[in-house]
């Protein structure tokens, strides 16, 4: 694929006057994007299909994981992603941005801070906007990720599960499976307060 066949543009979602920027979007306009990965002529040495940390299928066309690095790019190409929803405030690394360009993947970034203090909630409007993007099939296949694919990703997936009419005990069970021993009571209570307001 040719680098010069892409135009990168940075756009901000329309926000009412005086409101904070909720989502940073990087769109890759591909003039000739070929999402096909030919594996028939590859040997096992050519393919290092390593999924990112905490990778899982959430639903048809929806995946979750921790932060992907260059060792995961071959695996991610097999998913034929259209979009990535990144839930951290830190800038996306250059190597990852170049990967997005080369594969024509759109990045939606929501700068959700990682809190260790109890009783801190993830902003409801941010979760609603991220959830809107997850539900829009035009963004599928989509990968949702934060740093480790645990807390912020777990909260967004938990809200999706609520919309899918999962019972709260099943939502929390899935959350804890990915968060492992570091599951935070404050995250669950914060998630629960967001889940009760998401319809």
Coordinates of N, CA and C in Angstrom, one line a residue, residues 168-178 188:
X168 N -27.4 -7.4 35.7 CA -26.2 -6.8 36.3 C -25.2 -7.7 36.8
X169 N -25.6 -8.9 37.4 CA -24.6 -9.8 37.9 C -23.8 -10.4 36.8
X170 N -24.4 -10.6 35.6 CA -23.6 -11.1 34.5 C -22.6 -10.0 33.9
X171 N -23.1 -8.8 33.9 CA -22.3 -7.7 33.5 C -21.0 -7.6 34.4
X172 N -21.3 -7.6 35.7 CA -20.2 -7.5 36.7 C -19.2 -8.8 36.6
X173 N -19.8 -9.9 36.4 CA -19.0 -11.1 36.2 C -18.0 -11.0 35.0
X174 N -18.5 -10.5 33.9 CA -17.7 -10.3 32.7 C -16.6 -9.2 33.1
X175 N -17.0 -8.1 33.7 CA -16.1 -7.1 34.1 C -14.9 -7.6 34.9
X176 N -15.3 -8.4 35.9 CA -14.2 -9.0 36.8 C -13.3 -10.0 36.1
X177 N -13.9 -10.7 35.1 CA -13.1 -11.7 34.4 C -11.9 -11.0 33.7
X178 N -12.1 -9.8 33.2 CA -11.1 -9.0 32.5 C -10.3 -8.2 33.4
X188 N -16.9 -0.5 39.7 CA -18.2 -1.2 39.7 C -19.3 -0.3 40.1

